[in-house]
């Protein structure tokens, strides 16, 4: 009955392309994809791509396989001032691992030439292989990692809350409906109510998870499914503590990513934000006056419109040297019922703009049961629909607050990606459920 | 127009309860919840709970608020051999932060006395505050953190793939249906197809995200929504590389968590697994023979039944000193179409059992387009329904494989929690969508 465990196969002595500068003059084995190939008669070039980069491999008469085939190349690393990265591999052997059955639908090295974003998104499962697409998602992964690391170091605990819920956190608009064992459920628009409950357990919590908005508007900044970076903390004095945390957090995330992802920033031509100045703060009223008086722009509605956001961001950059700016003290009418109200009809709710676009809503929340009931009624919402949520406020919730950052929007603004769809691997919107 | 940034409010000099051993003899300010109170005539005891623990605070005639009220206590830290933890706080001041409006529906310190799990789950938003409930979720958060850290150190990149999909990865059973802008979509049962696509981008990827199973069976080991820890890696030689990675990963996770969460393990009476032995391996055929010959148990069906899993786990523990055991070489009929087939009608697919319960399915995947089409047809699945997925296999996928670990099941088995629902903050099943 005995089955001695098989010893692990001797791992292949494989080099990553990013390690080649330290292997000059040595013979190495690389694995990866045929990024492109070129035949100059007696000499053939293969650009090989692996997860760490691209390198030129030089062959004699060897037959080179189709683009995107998987191959193993063995050869000697040599300096080559003309080659990308300043070195190349003088190939001695080429082994085909998996042959591409046909040329890819998109020429991946020429991705940028495809002006139609719909084509790139239709073939996203292939176009993601381009170094630039890969770089954007890599930066996003590092942003998320830094988010967790900074918060963990400040005593926060990660939580995992349900995305299948019985009612929307904000009252019901733009919800996706789910057939839940014959009953009606919805996809959560935010973990708002759950992260507040979890403040009663861990005091300081964060979550990284998808959220859902059945947005009908087809804009370059909205997705139907996006990654929300959520934070909530208890025993605060005011929204000031929340903003101070978010500023500390974002500065640390930006510094960390700029350092870890220097090659990705260079590839994308992206500039790290200037973080030397404190994030300036304007009340919403001040922000409205600013864009009217300084830029002649009249904002309608309860909130700032996109042009007003852009102008406030411009002011912050020009006058305060900051890519970020907080807009504070939103009116109660512009905020959900759980936002901490102040006597002047305003709230302790804020937005944070990054390069002129909103990336966060946050604020202090109501922590007293009676105030919550009153806030729901003032908005014509039925307290019964929020029963499970309200219940916890009967049993002692500390003053608390938090915020949520949209990961794709943050990534797109950081890297200069105009359409937020390209800051998500497989974006979902009103007309896209594939691939 | 100038709004100088408000300086952050001076943070309260607050001590955490876990810091008190270093503050003996000092006067400290604590914040937290009234865990319980006791009146012994001239002397009153308040057990105070914060995110780090529970401590006894001793008062004179002070009126103590209802359980679960939020309070601030100032007092001197003194040794007290009879008090929990060996010390207590001689209180000088009590400040009420938020009064509980009524006693909680569950006596949180007596949580274990509530024998009806449905009651605990109905009031989960309150019962989560118990130190034991909190400890289980804390251990889970640390397991997930270790999962990410180990993989990041091995060159893996985190991915975020869609949970709203057009078709199921396995063909269609147990899917939740979503009304997606008037069209039909489903909640993803697994990121399987997407993580494979992402091997073409990053070679080594992981994801931590919810997945959905419309399970009709109401068992103590199934949830409708659970957290899946997914891994996939390219350029492997066989499923051996995948198992070696999973063994390395789980051992590192278990060691890390046992160290970081010693107080939580002690509170829950949980034992860290013995990790000194290699994880033993049995083929499925060997496992069936083992339970039949050694324990007289006959397994039906294509897979091991729960009793057979338990017996294989027992064998691994008794004979090999391991809490884990791999069951390998599943037959093709018991595995999805994307599992790497071998000539004998078997596959390079495996399960991993932990303490006699399956926590992982994994294996090597098919990486060749033609083989995938053949595998789909052999299962009467329509290749057209998998078009977006198949597409990528036309363009060079390396040999690859991976696995998924159910986070709640892993947590429950590690901590001796009999019902997996208590290893999730807000569990969802056929009869539960609240709170």
Tab-separated table of N, CA, C and O in Angstrom, chain A residues 45-134:
chain	number	residue	atom	x	y	z
A	45	UNK	N	15.985	36.980	-36.720
A	45	UNK	CA	15.794	37.522	-35.369
A	45	UNK	C	14.466	37.056	-34.795
A	45	UNK	O	13.430	37.098	-35.480
A	46	UNK	N	14.526	36.638	-33.572
A	46	UNK	CA	13.302	36.301	-32.860
A	46	UNK	C	13.265	37.177	-31.607
A	46	UNK	O	14.207	37.166	-30.818
A	47	UNK	N	12.211	37.954	-31.446
A	47	UNK	CA	12.035	38.663	-30.177
A	47	UNK	C	11.271	37.724	-29.259
A	47	UNK	O	10.145	37.310	-29.570
A	48	UNK	N	11.892	37.368	-28.141
A	48	UNK	CA	11.289	36.438	-27.194
A	48	UNK	C	10.718	37.239	-26.019
A	48	UNK	O	11.374	38.138	-25.491
A	49	UNK	N	9.493	36.882	-25.606
A	49	UNK	CA	8.853	37.580	-24.487
A	49	UNK	C	8.612	36.585	-23.355
A	49	UNK	O	8.097	35.484	-23.602
A	50	UNK	N	9.019	36.939	-22.147
A	50	UNK	CA	8.553	36.180	-20.992
A	50	UNK	C	7.930	37.148	-20.000
A	50	UNK	O	7.723	38.323	-20.332
A	51	UNK	N	7.624	36.682	-18.785
A	51	UNK	CA	6.895	37.563	-17.874
A	51	UNK	C	7.714	38.751	-17.402
A	51	UNK	O	7.185	39.694	-16.826
A	52	UNK	N	9.029	38.701	-17.691
A	52	UNK	CA	9.879	39.761	-17.170
A	52	UNK	C	10.353	40.735	-18.234
A	52	UNK	O	10.942	41.764	-17.904
A	53	UNK	N	10.114	40.441	-19.511
A	53	UNK	CA	10.569	41.366	-20.536
A	53	UNK	C	10.671	40.740	-21.912
A	53	UNK	O	10.112	39.660	-22.166
A	54	UNK	N	11.399	41.423	-22.820
A	54	UNK	CA	11.557	40.992	-24.209
A	54	UNK	C	13.042	41.047	-24.547
A	54	UNK	O	13.729	41.982	-24.135
A	55	UNK	N	13.537	40.024	-25.265
A	55	UNK	CA	14.942	40.053	-25.681
A	55	UNK	C	15.067	39.537	-27.115
A	55	UNK	O	14.286	38.692	-27.553
A	56	UNK	N	16.066	40.069	-27.795
A	56	UNK	CA	16.317	39.648	-29.173
A	56	UNK	C	17.195	38.401	-29.188
A	56	UNK	O	18.253	38.373	-28.553
A	57	UNK	N	16.744	37.379	-29.936
A	57	UNK	CA	17.538	36.154	-30.100
A	57	UNK	C	17.933	36.034	-31.576
A	57	UNK	O	17.086	36.200	-32.454
A	58	UNK	N	19.184	35.742	-31.812
A	58	UNK	CA	19.704	35.726	-33.180
A	58	UNK	C	19.976	34.289	-33.606
A	58	UNK	O	20.671	33.550	-32.900
A	59	UNK	N	19.387	33.916	-34.745
A	59	UNK	CA	19.532	32.560	-35.273
A	59	UNK	C	20.190	32.595	-36.636
A	59	UNK	O	20.215	33.636	-37.308
A	60	UNK	N	20.687	31.421	-37.040
A	60	UNK	CA	21.160	31.273	-38.404
A	60	UNK	C	19.989	30.905	-39.303
A	60	UNK	O	19.059	31.682	-39.486
A	61	UNK	N	20.004	29.672	-39.822
A	61	UNK	CA	18.962	29.291	-40.774
A	61	UNK	C	17.760	28.630	-40.105
A	61	UNK	O	16.871	28.126	-40.778
A	62	UNK	N	17.738	28.588	-38.782
A	62	UNK	CA	16.650	27.901	-38.081
A	62	UNK	C	15.278	28.435	-38.530
A	62	UNK	O	15.091	29.638	-38.686
A	63	UNK	N	14.362	27.512	-38.743
A	63	UNK	CA	12.982	27.889	-39.065
A	63	UNK	C	12.324	28.435	-37.796
A	63	UNK	O	12.319	27.755	-36.757
A	64	UNK	N	11.785	29.646	-37.838
A	64	UNK	CA	11.183	30.243	-36.646
A	64	UNK	C	9.665	30.059	-36.676
A	64	UNK	O	9.037	30.282	-37.702
A	65	UNK	N	9.058	29.658	-35.560
A	65	UNK	CA	7.618	29.396	-35.553
A	65	UNK	C	6.796	30.686	-35.553
A	65	UNK	O	7.322	31.776	-35.365
A	66	UNK	N	5.499	30.508	-35.735
A	66	UNK	CA	4.550	31.631	-35.767
A	66	UNK	C	4.609	32.453	-34.484
A	66	UNK	O	4.922	31.923	-33.413
A	67	UNK	N	4.235	33.732	-34.595
A	67	UNK	CA	4.128	34.595	-33.421
A	67	UNK	C	3.220	33.950	-32.386
A	67	UNK	O	2.235	33.300	-32.727
A	68	UNK	N	3.569	34.120	-31.122
A	68	UNK	CA	2.848	33.620	-29.945
A	68	UNK	C	3.032	32.122	-29.685
A	68	UNK	O	2.479	31.598	-28.721
A	69	UNK	N	3.813	31.435	-30.518
A	69	UNK	CA	4.180	30.078	-30.147
A	69	UNK	C	5.036	30.126	-28.889
A	69	UNK	O	5.741	31.101	-28.650
A	70	UNK	N	4.944	29.060	-28.084
A	70	UNK	CA	5.794	28.953	-26.893
A	70	UNK	C	7.067	28.212	-27.258
A	70	UNK	O	6.995	27.126	-27.850
A	71	UNK	N	8.206	28.764	-26.874
A	71	UNK	CA	9.484	28.160	-27.242
A	71	UNK	C	10.467	28.186	-26.084
A	71	UNK	O	10.299	28.936	-25.114
A	72	UNK	N	11.504	27.365	-26.251
A	72	UNK	CA	12.631	27.349	-25.330
A	72	UNK	C	13.873	27.658	-26.166
A	72	UNK	O	14.110	27.007	-27.185
A	73	UNK	N	14.617	28.671	-25.760
A	73	UNK	CA	15.801	29.095	-26.526
A	73	UNK	C	17.027	28.943	-25.634
A	73	UNK	O	17.029	29.406	-24.494
A	74	UNK	N	18.050	28.287	-26.161
A	74	UNK	CA	19.320	28.211	-25.441
A	74	UNK	C	20.368	28.959	-26.262
A	74	UNK	O	20.426	28.805	-27.497
A	75	UNK	N	21.148	29.785	-25.594
A	75	UNK	CA	22.156	30.542	-26.331
A	75	UNK	C	23.011	31.372	-25.400
A	75	UNK	O	22.814	31.373	-24.183
A	76	UNK	N	23.960	32.080	-25.998
A	76	UNK	CA	24.921	32.862	-25.225
A	76	UNK	C	24.505	34.324	-25.209
A	76	UNK	O	24.097	34.878	-26.230
A	77	UNK	N	24.591	34.944	-24.033
A	77	UNK	CA	24.199	36.344	-23.880
A	77	UNK	C	25.370	37.228	-24.291
A	77	UNK	O	26.489	37.047	-23.807
A	78	UNK	N	25.074	38.176	-25.190
A	78	UNK	CA	26.135	39.055	-25.683
A	78	UNK	C	25.655	40.492	-25.692
A	78	UNK	O	24.459	40.767	-25.800
A	79	UNK	N	26.625	41.409	-25.582
A	79	UNK	CA	26.259	42.824	-25.707
A	79	UNK	C	25.901	43.129	-27.142
A	79	UNK	O	26.472	42.567	-28.079
A	80	UNK	N	24.958	44.053	-27.324
A	80	UNK	CA	24.556	44.433	-28.670
A	80	UNK	C	23.916	45.808	-28.586
A	80	UNK	O	22.724	45.938	-28.289
A	81	UNK	N	24.706	46.841	-28.789
A	81	UNK	CA	24.200	48.206	-28.579
A	81	UNK	C	22.928	48.500	-29.373
A	81	UNK	O	22.105	49.294	-28.938
A	82	UNK	N	22.754	47.826	-30.513
A	82	UNK	CA	21.578	48.143	-31.336
A	82	UNK	C	20.327	47.408	-30.887
A	82	UNK	O	19.206	47.768	-31.251
A	83	UNK	N	20.495	46.348	-30.120
A	83	UNK	CA	19.328	45.545	-29.727
A	83	UNK	C	18.564	46.232	-28.598
A	83	UNK	O	19.153	47.000	-27.829
A	84	UNK	N	17.260	45.952	-28.499
A	84	UNK	CA	16.499	46.520	-27.390
A	84	UNK	C	17.098	46.050	-26.068
A	84	UNK	O	17.347	44.860	-25.894
A	85	UNK	N	17.373	46.964	-25.156
A	85	UNK	CA	17.951	46.581	-23.865
A	85	UNK	C	19.459	46.428	-23.894
A	85	UNK	O	20.077	46.144	-22.869
A	86	UNK	N	20.057	46.567	-25.091
A	86	UNK	CA	21.519	46.574	-25.168
A	86	UNK	C	22.162	45.204	-25.172
A	86	UNK	O	23.378	45.094	-25.136
A	87	UNK	N	21.360	44.141	-25.201
A	87	UNK	CA	21.981	42.824	-25.326
A	87	UNK	C	21.096	41.889	-26.136
A	87	UNK	O	19.919	42.172	-26.380
A	88	UNK	N	21.696	40.790	-26.559
A	88	UNK	CA	20.956	39.814	-27.350
A	88	UNK	C	21.470	38.427	-27.017
A	88	UNK	O	22.475	38.260	-26.320
A	89	UNK	N	20.747	37.424	-27.486
A	89	UNK	CA	21.131	36.037	-27.236
A	89	UNK	C	21.538	35.402	-28.561
A	89	UNK	O	20.741	35.394	-29.508
A	90	UNK	N	22.763	34.915	-28.638
A	90	UNK	CA	23.204	34.192	-29.834
A	90	UNK	C	22.750	32.755	-29.675
A	90	UNK	O	23.358	31.962	-28.963
A	91	UNK	N	21.658	32.448	-30.361
A	91	UNK	CA	20.945	31.210	-30.083
A	91	UNK	C	21.689	29.997	-30.605
A	91	UNK	O	22.265	30.013	-31.692
A	92	UNK	N	21.696	28.943	-29.781
A	92	UNK	CA	22.300	27.670	-30.190
A	92	UNK	C	21.233	26.621	-30.415
A	92	UNK	O	21.435	25.678	-31.178
A	93	UNK	N	20.108	26.747	-29.751
A	93	UNK	CA	19.039	25.750	-29.925
A	93	UNK	C	17.687	26.404	-29.734
A	93	UNK	O	17.524	27.327	-28.925
A	94	UNK	N	16.725	25.923	-30.505
A	94	UNK	CA	15.345	26.388	-30.385
A	94	UNK	C	14.471	25.160	-30.219
A	94	UNK	O	14.529	24.234	-31.037
A	95	UNK	N	13.684	25.129	-29.167
A	95	UNK	CA	12.774	24.008	-28.961
A	95	UNK	C	11.356	24.544	-28.947
A	95	UNK	O	11.041	25.493	-28.221
A	96	UNK	N	10.520	23.936	-29.758
A	96	UNK	CA	9.126	24.364	-29.814
A	96	UNK	C	8.365	23.689	-28.674
A	96	UNK	O	8.355	22.465	-28.562
A	97	UNK	N	7.731	24.473	-27.817
A	97	UNK	CA	6.937	23.911	-26.723
A	97	UNK	C	5.487	23.745	-27.163
A	97	UNK	O	4.907	22.674	-27.073
A	98	UNK	N	4.891	24.826	-27.635
A	98	UNK	CA	3.515	24.768	-28.158
A	98	UNK	C	3.434	25.658	-29.387
A	98	UNK	O	3.729	26.856	-29.323
A	99	UNK	N	3.023	25.055	-30.494
A	99	UNK	CA	2.937	25.801	-31.740
A	99	UNK	C	1.654	26.623	-31.769
A	99	UNK	O	0.601	26.132	-31.383
A	100	UNK	N	1.735	27.885	-32.179
A	100	UNK	CA	0.511	28.641	-32.436
A	100	UNK	C	-0.157	28.055	-33.681
A	100	UNK	O	0.505	27.769	-34.672
A	101	UNK	N	-1.476	27.863	-33.595
A	101	UNK	CA	-2.196	27.235	-34.696
A	101	UNK	C	-2.420	28.209	-35.845
A	101	UNK	O	-2.544	27.814	-36.992
A	102	UNK	N	-2.468	29.497	-35.526
A	102	UNK	CA	-2.643	30.521	-36.556
A	102	UNK	C	-2.113	31.842	-36.020
A	102	UNK	O	-1.913	31.975	-34.813
A	103	UNK	N	-1.904	32.838	-36.876
A	103	UNK	CA	-1.412	34.127	-36.369
A	103	UNK	C	-2.487	34.771	-35.491
A	103	UNK	O	-3.675	34.623	-35.761
A	104	UNK	N	-2.093	35.457	-34.441
A	104	UNK	CA	-3.089	36.075	-33.555
A	104	UNK	C	-3.932	37.122	-34.284
A	104	UNK	O	-3.477	37.712	-35.266
A	105	UNK	N	-5.148	37.350	-33.791
A	105	UNK	CA	-6.063	38.288	-34.454
A	105	UNK	C	-5.587	39.731	-34.352
A	105	UNK	O	-6.085	40.598	-35.077
A	106	UNK	N	-4.657	39.983	-33.470
A	106	UNK	CA	-4.090	41.316	-33.281
A	106	UNK	C	-2.583	41.153	-33.306
A	106	UNK	O	-2.045	40.233	-32.705
A	107	UNK	N	-1.904	42.050	-34.034
A	107	UNK	CA	-0.442	42.004	-33.970
A	107	UNK	C	-0.024	42.626	-32.650
A	107	UNK	O	-0.011	43.850	-32.496
A	108	UNK	N	0.324	41.790	-31.706
A	108	UNK	CA	0.535	42.264	-30.341
A	108	UNK	C	1.622	43.341	-30.252
A	108	UNK	O	1.438	44.335	-29.557
A	109	UNK	N	2.743	43.211	-30.966
A	109	UNK	CA	3.751	44.279	-30.860
A	109	UNK	C	3.252	45.608	-31.416
A	109	UNK	O	3.838	46.645	-31.154
A	110	UNK	N	2.194	45.571	-32.210
A	110	UNK	CA	1.686	46.812	-32.807
A	110	UNK	C	0.347	47.193	-32.206
A	110	UNK	O	-0.464	47.886	-32.831
A	111	UNK	N	0.124	46.753	-30.962
A	111	UNK	CA	-1.151	46.983	-30.295
A	111	UNK	C	-1.598	48.435	-30.404
A	111	UNK	O	-2.763	48.725	-30.669
A	112	UNK	N	-0.652	49.354	-30.205
A	112	UNK	CA	-1.004	50.767	-30.151
A	112	UNK	C	-1.572	51.266	-31.480
A	112	UNK	O	-2.222	52.307	-31.525
A	113	UNK	N	-1.291	50.516	-32.584
A	113	UNK	CA	-1.779	50.954	-33.886
A	113	UNK	C	-3.261	50.679	-34.076
A	113	UNK	O	-3.886	51.213	-34.978
A	114	UNK	N	-3.789	49.798	-33.257
A	114	UNK	CA	-5.220	49.493	-33.378
A	114	UNK	C	-5.997	50.619	-32.731
A	114	UNK	O	-6.112	50.689	-31.521
A	115	UNK	N	-6.515	51.522	-33.536
A	115	UNK	CA	-7.152	52.689	-32.948
A	115	UNK	C	-8.519	52.372	-32.370
A	115	UNK	O	-9.031	53.100	-31.547
A	116	UNK	N	-9.115	51.259	-32.775
A	116	UNK	CA	-10.455	50.953	-32.296
A	116	UNK	C	-10.390	50.165	-30.985
A	116	UNK	O	-10.015	49.006	-30.974
A	117	UNK	N	-10.757	50.824	-29.878
A	117	UNK	CA	-10.656	50.107	-28.603
A	117	UNK	C	-11.561	48.877	-28.554
A	117	UNK	O	-11.243	47.904	-27.857
A	118	UNK	N	-12.666	48.911	-29.270
A	118	UNK	CA	-13.560	47.751	-29.237
A	118	UNK	C	-12.882	46.500	-29.777
A	118	UNK	O	-13.122	45.394	-29.296
A	119	UNK	N	-12.022	46.674	-30.774
A	119	UNK	CA	-11.295	45.520	-31.308
A	119	UNK	C	-10.332	44.957	-30.264
A	119	UNK	O	-10.264	43.742	-30.044
A	120	UNK	N	-9.627	45.861	-29.613
A	120	UNK	CA	-8.700	45.400	-28.576
A	120	UNK	C	-9.450	44.686	-27.450
A	120	UNK	O	-8.968	43.686	-26.911
A	121	UNK	N	-10.638	45.193	-27.104
A	121	UNK	CA	-11.383	44.579	-26.004
A	121	UNK	C	-12.030	43.266	-26.436
A	121	UNK	O	-12.144	42.334	-25.648
A	122	UNK	N	-12.430	43.197	-27.697
A	122	UNK	CA	-13.017	41.955	-28.202
A	122	UNK	C	-12.005	40.809	-28.107
A	122	UNK	O	-12.361	39.667	-27.827
A	123	UNK	N	-10.730	41.137	-28.356
A	123	UNK	CA	-9.674	40.115	-28.291
A	123	UNK	C	-8.813	40.302	-27.042
A	123	UNK	O	-7.609	40.050	-27.053
A	124	UNK	N	-9.444	40.763	-25.978
A	124	UNK	CA	-8.715	41.083	-24.753
A	124	UNK	C	-7.893	39.893	-24.260
A	124	UNK	O	-6.795	40.063	-23.721
A	125	UNK	N	-8.419	38.678	-24.415
A	125	UNK	CA	-7.718	37.493	-23.933
A	125	UNK	C	-6.401	37.282	-24.685
A	125	UNK	O	-5.546	36.545	-24.225
A	126	UNK	N	-6.236	37.927	-25.830
A	126	UNK	CA	-4.971	37.850	-26.558
A	126	UNK	C	-4.202	39.169	-26.400
A	126	UNK	O	-2.999	39.171	-26.106
A	127	UNK	N	-4.920	40.299	-26.515
A	127	UNK	CA	-4.222	41.594	-26.487
A	127	UNK	C	-3.610	41.868	-25.116
A	127	UNK	O	-2.683	42.670	-24.999
A	128	UNK	N	-4.120	41.212	-24.066
A	128	UNK	CA	-3.515	41.356	-22.731
A	128	UNK	C	-2.051	40.936	-22.701
A	128	UNK	O	-1.310	41.297	-21.790
A	129	UNK	N	-1.641	40.136	-23.686
A	129	UNK	CA	-0.245	39.677	-23.681
A	129	UNK	C	0.742	40.770	-24.047
A	129	UNK	O	1.951	40.568	-23.903
A	130	UNK	N	0.248	41.897	-24.539
A	130	UNK	CA	1.191	42.956	-24.918
A	130	UNK	C	1.868	43.504	-23.669
A	130	UNK	O	1.260	43.598	-22.605
A	131	UNK	N	3.150	43.854	-23.781
A	131	UNK	CA	3.855	44.359	-22.595
A	131	UNK	C	3.157	45.562	-21.948
A	131	UNK	O	3.181	45.696	-20.728
A	132	UNK	N	2.509	46.410	-22.733
A	132	UNK	CA	1.855	47.575	-22.121
A	132	UNK	C	0.589	47.178	-21.359
A	132	UNK	O	0.326	47.676	-20.263
A	133	UNK	N	-0.203	46.304	-21.938
A	133	UNK	CA	-1.402	45.852	-21.232
A	133	UNK	C	-0.999	45.148	-19.942
A	133	UNK	O	-1.598	45.361	-18.878
A	134	UNK	N	0.009	44.317	-20.056
A	134	UNK	CA	0.529	43.598	-18.903
A	134	UNK	C	1.032	44.563	-17.837
A	134	UNK	O	0.774	44.393	-16.642
